[in-house]
Amino acid sequence: MFDFSGKTALITGAASGIGKATAEYFFGCGANVVLADINEGAARVVAEALDPSGERVSAFRYDAGASVSAAEVVAHAVERHSGIDHLVSCAGIYDQQITAEMTDEAWRRTIAINLDGVFFLVRSAIPVLRDNGAIVTLASVAAHVGGTGGHAHYGASKGGVLALTRGLAKDLAPRIRVNCVSPGLIETPMTGGLIGRMGEDILKQILLRRYGKPSEIASVIAFLCSDAASFVTGETIIVSGGAYMG
Ligand SMILES: NC(=O)c1ccc[n+]([C@@H]2O[C@H](COP(=O)([O-])OP(=O)(O)OC[C@H]3O[C@@H](n4cnc5c(N)ncnc54)[C@H](O)[C@@H]3O)[C@@H](O)[C@H]2O)c1
């Protein structure tokens, strides 16, 4: 655990899976946490379970695909905590679409939420990120290998996140560090269907012979935000149990 007392983390996609685990982890480290998610009701449930007093945790309705929503959630964080130290973009969608049958809308929606959303959020937060702040983006092993087939749009959006992370690291240095985590298969609502479809066979491709837990991504995100990673920027850490080695 790290000491994030007095720091403020804005975490998107915080109502579920990796974002939720990250919110729990940062709260446990002493941070103030803003949980941003399109599913405001679920984000509220997480927030109230973490901090019934509401002093250190709040939930906010946020749509990653809309730039105005990024500005609103950043304004909310500033109103509550007067600035942001840690920005973590976990909001994302994943669906199966064979490219030949993929509609314009399906392509656009995935790129809008998974890639445009990271840009909108970071651009809005730059003026209020405190010195020595840190940003962590979420890509995927799909960004490195193109996925397992049937989700080229998802892989492309996450490949964009990898490049965006490096570009942001250059633009925001030396004041803010920007890094990325690329998870392999982590057990969350997002992957329930995929794991079900692939069955036990997929475990043979994972050296550690199991799926990851959301908390095992949260701890790496926290490391990247912490002073333990004070000389790390523009980097991507792959957390896949050895399924993919970059
Ligand atoms: N689970 C995995 O195996 C895995 C692997 C690689 C990468 N990732 C990435 O990690 C991140 C978190 O994934 P997860 O597995 O926790 O998924 P999840 O489905 O459990 O959580 C995603 C969250 O994002 C929110 N969300 C969806 N669309 C949104 C929007 N338009 N605006 C705001 N919030 C929105 C959802 O409401 C949900 O709370 C995603 O970016 C995902 O692509 C996950």
XYZ file of C-alpha atoms and ligand atoms in Angstrom:
290
model
C 0.000 0.000 0.000
C 1.104 3.570 -0.726
C 0.414 6.716 1.250
C -1.887 8.932 -0.817
C -3.153 10.978 2.159
C -4.231 14.430 1.035
C -4.103 13.436 -2.658
C -7.127 13.394 -4.954
C -7.743 10.704 -7.557
C -10.257 11.016 -10.376
C -11.032 7.521 -11.640
C -13.294 6.863 -14.623
C -15.191 3.615 -15.137
C -15.159 3.378 -11.342
C -18.552 1.674 -10.985
C -17.249 -1.738 -12.015
C -14.295 -4.060 -12.467
C -10.814 -2.519 -12.636
C -11.999 1.058 -12.040
C -13.940 0.011 -8.946
C -10.962 -1.950 -7.579
C -8.734 1.070 -8.272
C -11.109 3.372 -6.395
C -11.066 0.966 -3.441
C -7.276 0.725 -3.529
C -6.705 4.486 -3.677
C -9.243 5.070 -0.913
C -7.411 2.484 1.198
C -4.200 4.451 0.589
C -5.839 7.566 2.034
C -6.768 9.424 -1.170
C -9.878 11.449 -1.846
C -11.596 9.713 -4.736
C -14.008 10.892 -7.433
C -15.763 7.956 -9.096
C -16.827 8.879 -12.617
C -19.037 6.537 -14.612
C -21.909 6.535 -17.069
C -23.657 4.199 -14.625
C -24.113 6.806 -11.933
C -26.320 4.592 -9.759
C -23.683 1.858 -9.544
C -20.943 4.432 -8.926
C -23.003 5.845 -6.066
C -23.346 2.391 -4.500
C -19.547 1.947 -4.628
C -18.980 5.438 -3.210
C -21.399 4.951 -0.324
C -19.929 1.557 0.556
C -16.423 3.043 0.636
C -17.150 6.236 2.531
C -20.647 6.575 4.016
C -19.723 10.041 5.304
C -19.154 11.218 1.726
C -16.214 13.341 2.893
C -13.507 11.694 0.794
C -15.520 9.940 -1.926
C -18.112 11.117 -4.433
C -19.773 9.689 -7.528
C -20.416 11.640 -10.718
C -22.280 10.814 -13.929
C -19.741 10.957 -16.727
C -19.895 9.949 -20.393
C -16.399 9.281 -21.705
C -17.477 9.891 -25.300
C -18.588 13.486 -24.650
C -16.013 16.241 -24.197
C -18.443 18.367 -22.195
C -18.770 15.530 -19.694
C -14.995 15.469 -19.170
C -15.062 19.183 -18.385
C -17.953 18.663 -15.955
C -16.332 15.847 -13.979
C -13.046 17.742 -13.738
C -14.959 20.807 -12.454
C -16.663 18.571 -9.886
C -13.294 17.262 -8.646
C -11.955 20.813 -8.353
C -15.058 21.976 -6.495
C -14.737 19.093 -4.025
C -10.959 18.910 -3.588
C -9.519 22.007 -5.311
C -7.378 19.999 -7.746
C -6.394 16.562 -9.016
C -3.222 14.553 -8.310
C -4.025 11.219 -9.952
C -6.084 10.737 -13.095
C -6.945 7.149 -14.063
C -9.014 6.418 -17.177
C -10.612 2.996 -16.827
C -13.913 3.704 -18.630
C -14.165 1.492 -21.666
C -16.336 -0.810 -23.746
C -15.637 -4.095 -25.489
C -17.864 -5.981 -27.885
C -17.517 -8.660 -30.512
C -18.034 -7.444 -34.082
C -16.667 -9.176 -37.168
C -15.075 -6.426 -39.285
C -17.047 -7.311 -42.437
C -20.279 -6.764 -40.520
C -19.188 -3.852 -38.367
C -21.382 -0.777 -38.670
C -20.020 2.765 -38.762
C -21.756 3.320 -35.426
C -20.074 0.352 -33.728
C -16.647 1.497 -34.913
C -17.264 5.136 -33.920
C -18.687 4.271 -30.497
C -15.695 2.159 -29.510
C -13.184 4.757 -30.696
C -15.202 7.558 -29.059
C -15.384 5.965 -25.614
C -12.048 4.126 -25.482
C -9.791 6.640 -27.233
C -11.448 10.064 -27.664
C -12.522 9.795 -24.018
C -8.932 9.646 -22.769
C -8.001 12.730 -24.788
C -11.085 14.694 -23.617
C -10.414 13.824 -19.980
C -6.700 14.639 -19.974
C -7.170 17.891 -21.920
C -9.757 19.062 -19.393
C -7.614 18.068 -16.414
C -4.269 19.584 -17.494
C -4.915 23.026 -15.938
C -5.928 21.561 -12.570
C -3.468 18.693 -12.249
C -1.155 19.461 -9.358
C 2.623 19.429 -9.799
C 4.095 15.917 -9.577
C 0.725 14.528 -10.573
C 0.340 11.284 -12.483
C -1.960 9.998 -15.194
C -2.526 6.299 -15.889
C -4.353 5.115 -18.999
C -5.727 1.617 -19.595
C -4.845 -0.103 -22.841
C -5.014 -3.885 -23.299
C -2.965 -6.799 -24.592
C -5.321 -6.419 -27.579
C -3.440 -3.195 -28.385
C -0.215 -5.168 -28.802
C -1.516 -8.248 -30.617
C -4.742 -7.053 -32.255
C -6.940 -9.074 -29.918
C -8.230 -12.609 -30.330
C -10.285 -11.856 -33.445
C -13.666 -10.215 -33.832
C -12.821 -6.959 -32.121
C -10.487 -5.024 -34.424
C -12.159 -1.761 -33.344
C -11.325 -2.473 -29.699
C -7.688 -3.319 -30.499
C -7.384 -0.193 -32.632
C -8.823 2.008 -29.896
C -6.383 0.576 -27.351
C -3.451 0.842 -29.777
C -4.378 4.509 -29.993
C -4.251 4.725 -26.201
C -0.681 3.360 -26.226
C 0.470 6.064 -28.657
C -1.592 8.762 -26.955
C 0.037 7.897 -23.620
C 3.511 8.482 -25.049
C 2.456 11.720 -26.727
C 0.902 12.957 -23.481
C 4.033 12.012 -21.529
C 6.034 14.276 -23.848
C 3.542 17.147 -23.720
C 3.096 17.093 -19.939
C 6.711 16.515 -18.840
C 8.362 17.351 -16.536
C 5.399 18.426 -14.392
C 3.140 15.374 -14.835
C 4.042 11.722 -15.474
C 1.852 9.723 -17.881
C 1.926 5.925 -18.040
C -0.236 3.070 -19.250
C -1.267 -0.356 -17.974
C -2.064 -3.069 -20.519
C -4.043 -5.837 -18.818
C -4.407 -9.370 -20.103
C -7.515 -11.325 -19.129
C -8.908 -9.945 -15.885
C -12.104 -11.307 -14.346
C -14.612 -8.451 -14.577
C -18.118 -8.014 -16.003
C -16.439 -6.961 -19.289
C -14.761 -10.348 -19.808
C -17.447 -12.658 -18.420
C -18.759 -13.507 -21.896
C -15.315 -13.908 -23.454
C -14.063 -16.221 -20.702
C -17.277 -18.234 -20.996
C -16.881 -18.593 -24.771
C -13.194 -19.509 -24.679
C -13.476 -21.990 -21.824
C -10.496 -23.498 -20.045
C -8.345 -23.591 -23.225
C -7.360 -19.972 -22.824
C -5.762 -20.717 -19.450
C -3.057 -22.721 -21.259
C -1.869 -19.446 -22.828
C -1.463 -17.762 -19.436
C 1.810 -18.718 -17.705
C 0.303 -18.233 -14.253
C -2.647 -20.506 -15.260
C -5.359 -18.202 -13.996
C -7.188 -14.991 -14.848
C -6.111 -11.764 -13.179
C -8.073 -10.063 -10.441
C -9.067 -6.381 -10.734
C -7.050 -5.665 -7.568
C -3.917 -6.907 -9.383
C -4.340 -4.109 -11.938
C -5.271 -1.550 -9.264
C -2.001 -2.145 -7.398
C 0.069 -1.543 -10.548
C -1.897 1.642 -11.294
C -1.219 2.796 -7.725
C 2.491 2.032 -8.130
C 2.606 4.171 -11.283
C 0.918 7.063 -9.453
C 3.191 6.737 -6.419
C 6.610 8.209 -5.696
C 7.983 4.677 -6.119
C 7.574 5.342 -9.861
C 8.920 8.916 -9.720
C 11.295 8.353 -12.698
C 8.808 6.411 -14.839
C 6.936 8.211 -17.616
C 5.736 7.312 -21.117
C 5.889 3.648 -20.108
C 3.432 0.761 -20.504
C 3.326 -2.085 -18.015
C 1.771 -5.284 -19.340
C -0.039 -7.195 -16.594
C -1.139 -10.471 -18.163
C 0.182 -13.298 -15.994
C 2.754 -13.935 -18.702
C 0.215 -14.397 -21.514
C 1.990 -11.702 -23.496
C 5.541 -10.397 -23.081
C 6.159 -7.071 -24.769
N -11.096 -6.961 -17.934
C -10.095 -7.187 -18.764
O -9.671 -8.346 -18.983
C -9.441 -6.042 -19.477
C -8.347 -6.351 -20.289
C -7.708 -5.326 -20.964
C -8.127 -4.014 -20.810
N -9.203 -3.739 -20.025
C -9.602 -2.344 -19.921
O -9.728 -1.970 -18.569
C -10.748 -0.974 -18.430
C -11.753 -1.438 -17.380
O -12.372 -2.636 -17.852
P -13.197 -3.610 -16.888
O -12.825 -4.980 -17.244
O -13.093 -3.153 -15.500
O -14.666 -3.367 -17.468
P -16.084 -3.182 -16.745
O -17.073 -3.371 -17.829
O -16.159 -4.003 -15.518
O -16.044 -1.643 -16.327
C -16.075 -0.627 -17.286
C -16.754 0.577 -16.674
O -16.762 1.612 -17.667
C -18.029 2.229 -17.618
N -18.340 2.848 -18.912
C -18.694 2.249 -20.078
N -18.949 3.165 -20.999
C -18.753 4.374 -20.427
C -18.864 5.703 -20.877
N -19.296 6.003 -22.123
N -18.570 6.705 -20.016
C -18.182 6.431 -18.749
N -18.087 5.192 -18.251
C -18.358 4.171 -19.094
C -19.009 1.111 -17.304
O -20.239 1.616 -16.803
C -18.216 0.314 -16.284
O -18.464 0.763 -14.973
C -11.352 -0.802 -19.821
O -10.779 0.313 -20.447
C -10.964 -2.074 -20.540
O -10.911 -1.900 -21.920
C -9.863 -4.715 -19.355
